[in-house]
Amino acid sequence: MRPAVAPPLETEASRSGVSSDQDDSRSSSSDSPAPADNEESDFFLGANDSQSSIGVGNFQDMHVEDRCWPPVNRLPNEILIGIFAKLSTPADLFHCMLVSKRWTRNAVDLLWHRPACTNWDSHKMICHTLATPKPFFNYHDFIKRLNLAALADGINDGSVTSLFICTRIERLTLTNCKGLSDDGVIGLVENNTNLLALDVSNDKNISDESIYTIAKHCKRLQGLNISGCDMVSNESLVTLAKSCRCIKRLKLNDCTQVRDNAVHAFAENCPNILEIDLNQCGHVGNGAVTALMAKGTCLRELRLAFCSLVDDHAFLALPPNQMFDHLRILDLTCCTRLTDVGVKKIIDVAPRLRNLVLAKCRFITDVSLNHIAKLGKNLHYLHLGHCANITDEGVRTLVSHCNRIRYIDLGCCTNLTDESVKRLAILPKLKRIGLVKCNSITDESIYTLAEIATRPRVRRDANGLFIGGEYYTSNLERIHLSYCVNLTLKSILKLLNSCPRLSHLSLTGVPAFQGDDFSPFCREAPPEFTNHQRNVFCVFSGSQVSKFRDYLNSAPQFENLRESLTPRRHPRGARPAPSHIHPATASAVATGFEETYDEDMGEDNDDFDYANEMLPNAHATNDFVANGFQGHGNLPSMAHSLPTLAAIDALPWDMPNALAVDGTGFHPGSFAAQHNAQGQHTQQTPMPTLSALIGNEGAYASAPMSAFGVSQASVAGPASTGPRQASTASAATAAGASTAQMHQVDADEEENMTR
């Protein structure tokens, strides 16, 4: 409806009949009060004198549509789609579709991009909608990802018939759909020429017919998982490799029928392959492995677990001078023919390995550990289970060079003693440690794990000075101590109280934990375990760990045990350095601390530093203000602290040539600046040795206590001028990479421990 046109305004003077040349244009008889001084004059109410020249009436004559659009309706479609993409649940998207037609058009694609087939009701609704004769939208064109794994037990060819009309699927997951045959798979893939990833693992009825169809219609395929499909022949895999040259990720786990010719075909025709998994492919030999590495210059993950034919020659035959800097994960589990010679070659050609698995490689010795130590900061994960020839000396070399290790498994390495565990305890980023059946381990090593868990936090302030007196809580999350028969409840209680992030503790077969008192907090044994395994099974996992800790800290029968331990709980915000240290910890610190110190850890340690609100014990406190050296003015308290190392005089960082020292602390140039201000000539003070600084009486003040309760000196070094090395760790793998976990499922793990 168009608004009514307002009549032309008349001036007040014309209505009153008073001439416009009078001083006051208003009628003298008007009852209206006189206008204020700041009120607009009648000049602005006069007729538009430009009307005759431009042919447009005044603004009262203009027809304006009084319509105001809400801001959300003015958003471009691209921004609106971006907002909808942030919604977490399909229900929210569905509600957005009910707002308006425009919102429906922009939300329907996202809602159907990956339909949730998590139950049979939703599957039935999706199939019914796709079968509608004249739908409002072409829903089948919106589906890009289809996952039927949640319904695997009941999926058959008839269940997927309604999905044959979906022609734009990019990722198709049919894991464990054992009732699905070639007819169902062919119907799903033959019209999807844009298919990028296909997972038909453990679909036992899949045969060569499906593989040939994939090779014919899915030329852009990049990821294929046919693990457990034992009806697929080598000939069909060769055809697939020649046709689908874009494959980057290939999983052939448990395909025992795979031979070298199929692996050679992928090596020759798929140069961009990133990951290949040949677990349990026992007929794959050295030639195929050599071809994969030599041709696959982008190879990042190579898994050869239980490929028993692979030995040193698979790596010694690699082209000379060819490096594999992209290789990050190498799994050689149970490659029993591998020796120290092969390990040396692997480290030489792949210097940036991050995860290395050599479990059950029984010929591995300390020589291999000396080579592995060359990986340095790159090494994060190392599995050496059942490598019985490894000794404490090899572990010492490893820890002294590879101080970024997060996970290490030394299960069944029976030659290891407490000395190895003490050194491993110093690793600042250690999250998981496996020591199953290391029978020589005693409570001493557990005390070390507990007490060094609260390590110093090394970081710099805004001025580049190291800040001391701050501590982290332990990063340890999973500890496997099954069949370490010498352990007692006292050391385990100390460990539990020192590791607030602990989520898994296995003590199967440890006599001290075989009573019925602890069974309410233990996880149920897997059903496939024997009676003996069930009787000795003792694993605390998840929330049961904290419940077990609380029980030990509150039950009256353990009161004497608690009193014998040093209290570790402090008020929120106050975490002083421990005043007591177990002798085992003191010996470990004295021999290993400097070997693991890394200047870059000032930045890297924050990777696992949880928010203070989440962990009350994780507060970084500075209690060196009262005891340690302090800088001048607003400078922070003196920084990084070292424990007492009697035979070491060198500091772990480069000190300046002239380091001024006074009674309140030392800071580069501060002492000289004071004396120059007073007009005095200051002679350079020689730098004292570390032995002098950390004696019973410090050279310049009383020595403060270290994080480990040892007398120490606080030393502030200058900020490093060179670029800091970036961490090679990645909290997660690159987007889209399908990285399998390197450790076994807990149940399988515990079962293997008993063998």
JSON list of N, CA, C and O in Angstrom, two decimals, residues 112 115-132 148 151 155 159 162-163:
[
{"chain": "A", "resi": 112, "resn": "TRP", "atom": "N", "xyz": [22.53, -32.09, 4.57]},
{"chain": "A", "resi": 112, "resn": "TRP", "atom": "CA", "xyz": [22.61, -33.35, 3.83]},
{"chain": "A", "resi": 112, "resn": "TRP", "atom": "C", "xyz": [24.02, -33.67, 3.36]},
{"chain": "A", "resi": 112, "resn": "TRP", "atom": "O", "xyz": [24.23, -34.69, 2.69]},
{"chain": "A", "resi": 115, "resn": "PRO", "atom": "N", "xyz": [24.82, -37.10, 5.96]},
{"chain": "A", "resi": 115, "resn": "PRO", "atom": "CA", "xyz": [23.66, -37.56, 6.73]},
{"chain": "A", "resi": 115, "resn": "PRO", "atom": "C", "xyz": [24.05, -38.58, 7.79]},
{"chain": "A", "resi": 115, "resn": "PRO", "atom": "O", "xyz": [24.90, -39.44, 7.57]},
{"chain": "A", "resi": 116, "resn": "ALA", "atom": "N", "xyz": [23.44, -38.45, 8.96]},
{"chain": "A", "resi": 116, "resn": "ALA", "atom": "CA", "xyz": [23.80, -39.30, 10.10]},
{"chain": "A", "resi": 116, "resn": "ALA", "atom": "C", "xyz": [23.00, -40.59, 10.06]},
{"chain": "A", "resi": 116, "resn": "ALA", "atom": "O", "xyz": [21.85, -40.65, 10.48]},
{"chain": "A", "resi": 117, "resn": "CYS", "atom": "N", "xyz": [23.63, -41.64, 9.56]},
{"chain": "A", "resi": 117, "resn": "CYS", "atom": "CA", "xyz": [23.01, -42.97, 9.54]},
{"chain": "A", "resi": 117, "resn": "CYS", "atom": "C", "xyz": [23.47, -43.74, 10.78]},
{"chain": "A", "resi": 117, "resn": "CYS", "atom": "O", "xyz": [24.17, -44.76, 10.69]},
{"chain": "A", "resi": 118, "resn": "THR", "atom": "N", "xyz": [23.09, -43.27, 11.93]},
{"chain": "A", "resi": 118, "resn": "THR", "atom": "CA", "xyz": [23.55, -43.88, 13.19]},
{"chain": "A", "resi": 118, "resn": "THR", "atom": "C", "xyz": [22.57, -44.90, 13.73]},
{"chain": "A", "resi": 118, "resn": "THR", "atom": "O", "xyz": [22.91, -45.66, 14.63]},
{"chain": "A", "resi": 119, "resn": "ASN", "atom": "N", "xyz": [21.35, -44.92, 13.22]},
{"chain": "A", "resi": 119, "resn": "ASN", "atom": "CA", "xyz": [20.36, -45.92, 13.64]},
{"chain": "A", "resi": 119, "resn": "ASN", "atom": "C", "xyz": [19.45, -46.20, 12.46]},
{"chain": "A", "resi": 119, "resn": "ASN", "atom": "O", "xyz": [19.44, -45.48, 11.46]},
{"chain": "A", "resi": 120, "resn": "TRP", "atom": "N", "xyz": [18.66, -47.24, 12.61]},
{"chain": "A", "resi": 120, "resn": "TRP", "atom": "CA", "xyz": [17.84, -47.66, 11.48]},
{"chain": "A", "resi": 120, "resn": "TRP", "atom": "C", "xyz": [16.69, -46.71, 11.21]},
{"chain": "A", "resi": 120, "resn": "TRP", "atom": "O", "xyz": [16.21, -46.60, 10.07]},
{"chain": "A", "resi": 121, "resn": "ASP", "atom": "N", "xyz": [16.22, -45.98, 12.20]},
{"chain": "A", "resi": 121, "resn": "ASP", "atom": "CA", "xyz": [15.16, -45.00, 11.96]},
{"chain": "A", "resi": 121, "resn": "ASP", "atom": "C", "xyz": [15.65, -43.88, 11.05]},
{"chain": "A", "resi": 121, "resn": "ASP", "atom": "O", "xyz": [14.94, -43.47, 10.11]},
{"chain": "A", "resi": 122, "resn": "SER", "atom": "N", "xyz": [16.84, -43.37, 11.34]},
{"chain": "A", "resi": 122, "resn": "SER", "atom": "CA", "xyz": [17.37, -42.30, 10.49]},
{"chain": "A", "resi": 122, "resn": "SER", "atom": "C", "xyz": [17.70, -42.83, 9.09]},
{"chain": "A", "resi": 122, "resn": "SER", "atom": "O", "xyz": [17.48, -42.13, 8.09]},
{"chain": "A", "resi": 123, "resn": "HIS", "atom": "N", "xyz": [18.19, -44.06, 9.02]},
{"chain": "A", "resi": 123, "resn": "HIS", "atom": "CA", "xyz": [18.47, -44.65, 7.71]},
{"chain": "A", "resi": 123, "resn": "HIS", "atom": "C", "xyz": [17.19, -44.79, 6.89]},
{"chain": "A", "resi": 123, "resn": "HIS", "atom": "O", "xyz": [17.16, -44.49, 5.68]},
{"chain": "A", "resi": 124, "resn": "LYS", "atom": "N", "xyz": [16.12, -45.22, 7.53]},
{"chain": "A", "resi": 124, "resn": "LYS", "atom": "CA", "xyz": [14.84, -45.37, 6.83]},
{"chain": "A", "resi": 124, "resn": "LYS", "atom": "C", "xyz": [14.32, -44.03, 6.36]},
{"chain": "A", "resi": 124, "resn": "LYS", "atom": "O", "xyz": [13.81, -43.91, 5.22]},
{"chain": "A", "resi": 125, "resn": "MET", "atom": "N", "xyz": [14.45, -42.99, 7.18]},
{"chain": "A", "resi": 125, "resn": "MET", "atom": "CA", "xyz": [13.97, -41.66, 6.81]},
{"chain": "A", "resi": 125, "resn": "MET", "atom": "C", "xyz": [14.77, -41.10, 5.63]},
{"chain": "A", "resi": 125, "resn": "MET", "atom": "O", "xyz": [14.21, -40.48, 4.71]},
{"chain": "A", "resi": 126, "resn": "ILE", "atom": "N", "xyz": [16.07, -41.33, 5.65]},
{"chain": "A", "resi": 126, "resn": "ILE", "atom": "CA", "xyz": [16.91, -40.83, 4.55]},
{"chain": "A", "resi": 126, "resn": "ILE", "atom": "C", "xyz": [16.54, -41.53, 3.24]},
{"chain": "A", "resi": 126, "resn": "ILE", "atom": "O", "xyz": [16.38, -40.88, 2.20]},
{"chain": "A", "resi": 127, "resn": "CYS", "atom": "N", "xyz": [16.41, -42.84, 3.30]},
{"chain": "A", "resi": 127, "resn": "CYS", "atom": "CA", "xyz": [16.05, -43.58, 2.08]},
{"chain": "A", "resi": 127, "resn": "CYS", "atom": "C", "xyz": [14.67, -43.18, 1.57]},
{"chain": "A", "resi": 127, "resn": "CYS", "atom": "O", "xyz": [14.44, -43.07, 0.35]},
{"chain": "A", "resi": 128, "resn": "HIS", "atom": "N", "xyz": [13.72, -42.93, 2.48]},
{"chain": "A", "resi": 128, "resn": "HIS", "atom": "CA", "xyz": [12.38, -42.52, 2.08]},
{"chain": "A", "resi": 128, "resn": "HIS", "atom": "C", "xyz": [12.40, -41.16, 1.40]},
{"chain": "A", "resi": 128, "resn": "HIS", "atom": "O", "xyz": [11.72, -40.94, 0.39]},
{"chain": "A", "resi": 129, "resn": "THR", "atom": "N", "xyz": [13.20, -40.24, 1.94]},
{"chain": "A", "resi": 129, "resn": "THR", "atom": "CA", "xyz": [13.28, -38.91, 1.35]},
{"chain": "A", "resi": 129, "resn": "THR", "atom": "C", "xyz": [13.92, -38.96, -0.03]},
{"chain": "A", "resi": 129, "resn": "THR", "atom": "O", "xyz": [13.48, -38.28, -0.97]},
{"chain": "A", "resi": 130, "resn": "LEU", "atom": "N", "xyz": [14.96, -39.78, -0.17]},
{"chain": "A", "resi": 130, "resn": "LEU", "atom": "CA", "xyz": [15.62, -39.88, -1.47]},
{"chain": "A", "resi": 130, "resn": "LEU", "atom": "C", "xyz": [14.70, -40.51, -2.52]},
{"chain": "A", "resi": 130, "resn": "LEU", "atom": "O", "xyz": [14.85, -40.23, -3.72]},
{"chain": "A", "resi": 131, "resn": "ALA", "atom": "N", "xyz": [13.75, -41.33, -2.08]},
{"chain": "A", "resi": 131, "resn": "ALA", "atom": "CA", "xyz": [12.85, -42.00, -3.03]},
{"chain": "A", "resi": 131, "resn": "ALA", "atom": "C", "xyz": [11.60, -41.18, -3.35]},
{"chain": "A", "resi": 131, "resn": "ALA", "atom": "O", "xyz": [10.76, -41.64, -4.14]},
{"chain": "A", "resi": 132, "resn": "THR", "atom": "N", "xyz": [11.46, -40.01, -2.76]},
{"chain": "A", "resi": 132, "resn": "THR", "atom": "CA", "xyz": [10.30, -39.16, -3.03]},
{"chain": "A", "resi": 132, "resn": "THR", "atom": "C", "xyz": [10.27, -38.77, -4.51]},
{"chain": "A", "resi": 132, "resn": "THR", "atom": "O", "xyz": [11.29, -38.33, -5.06]},
{"chain": "A", "resi": 148, "resn": "LEU", "atom": "N", "xyz": [28.15, -45.87, 6.84]},
{"chain": "A", "resi": 148, "resn": "LEU", "atom": "CA", "xyz": [27.19, -46.87, 7.30]},
{"chain": "A", "resi": 148, "resn": "LEU", "atom": "C", "xyz": [27.81, -47.83, 8.31]},
{"chain": "A", "resi": 148, "resn": "LEU", "atom": "O", "xyz": [27.24, -48.89, 8.59]},
{"chain": "A", "resi": 151, "resn": "LEU", "atom": "N", "xyz": [25.79, -49.17, 11.33]},
{"chain": "A", "resi": 151, "resn": "LEU", "atom": "CA", "xyz": [24.75, -50.18, 11.06]},
{"chain": "A", "resi": 151, "resn": "LEU", "atom": "C", "xyz": [25.34, -51.43, 10.41]},
{"chain": "A", "resi": 151, "resn": "LEU", "atom": "O", "xyz": [24.63, -52.17, 9.73]},
{"chain": "A", "resi": 155, "resn": "ILE", "atom": "N", "xyz": [23.62, -54.33, 7.63]},
{"chain": "A", "resi": 155, "resn": "ILE", "atom": "CA", "xyz": [23.69, -53.82, 6.27]},
{"chain": "A", "resi": 155, "resn": "ILE", "atom": "C", "xyz": [23.84, -54.97, 5.28]},
{"chain": "A", "resi": 155, "resn": "ILE", "atom": "O", "xyz": [24.67, -55.87, 5.46]},
{"chain": "A", "resi": 159, "resn": "SER", "atom": "N", "xyz": [19.82, -52.91, 1.74]},
{"chain": "A", "resi": 159, "resn": "SER", "atom": "CA", "xyz": [19.85, -51.72, 2.58]},
{"chain": "A", "resi": 159, "resn": "SER", "atom": "C", "xyz": [20.41, -50.52, 1.87]},
{"chain": "A", "resi": 159, "resn": "SER", "atom": "O", "xyz": [20.15, -49.38, 2.28]},
{"chain": "A", "resi": 162, "resn": "SER", "atom": "N", "xyz": [18.50, -47.88, -2.16]},
{"chain": "A", "resi": 162, "resn": "SER", "atom": "CA", "xyz": [17.96, -46.53, -2.28]},
{"chain": "A", "resi": 162, "resn": "SER", "atom": "C", "xyz": [19.06, -45.49, -2.38]},
{"chain": "A", "resi": 162, "resn": "SER", "atom": "O", "xyz": [18.79, -44.34, -2.76]},
{"chain": "A", "resi": 163, "resn": "LEU", "atom": "N", "xyz": [20.31, -45.86, -2.05]},
{"chain": "A", "resi": 163, "resn": "LEU", "atom": "CA", "xyz": [21.42, -44.90, -2.09]},
{"chain": "A", "resi": 163, "resn": "LEU", "atom": "C", "xyz": [22.16, -44.91, -3.42]},
{"chain": "A", "resi": 163, "resn": "LEU", "atom": "O", "xyz": [23.11, -44.15, -3.60]}
]
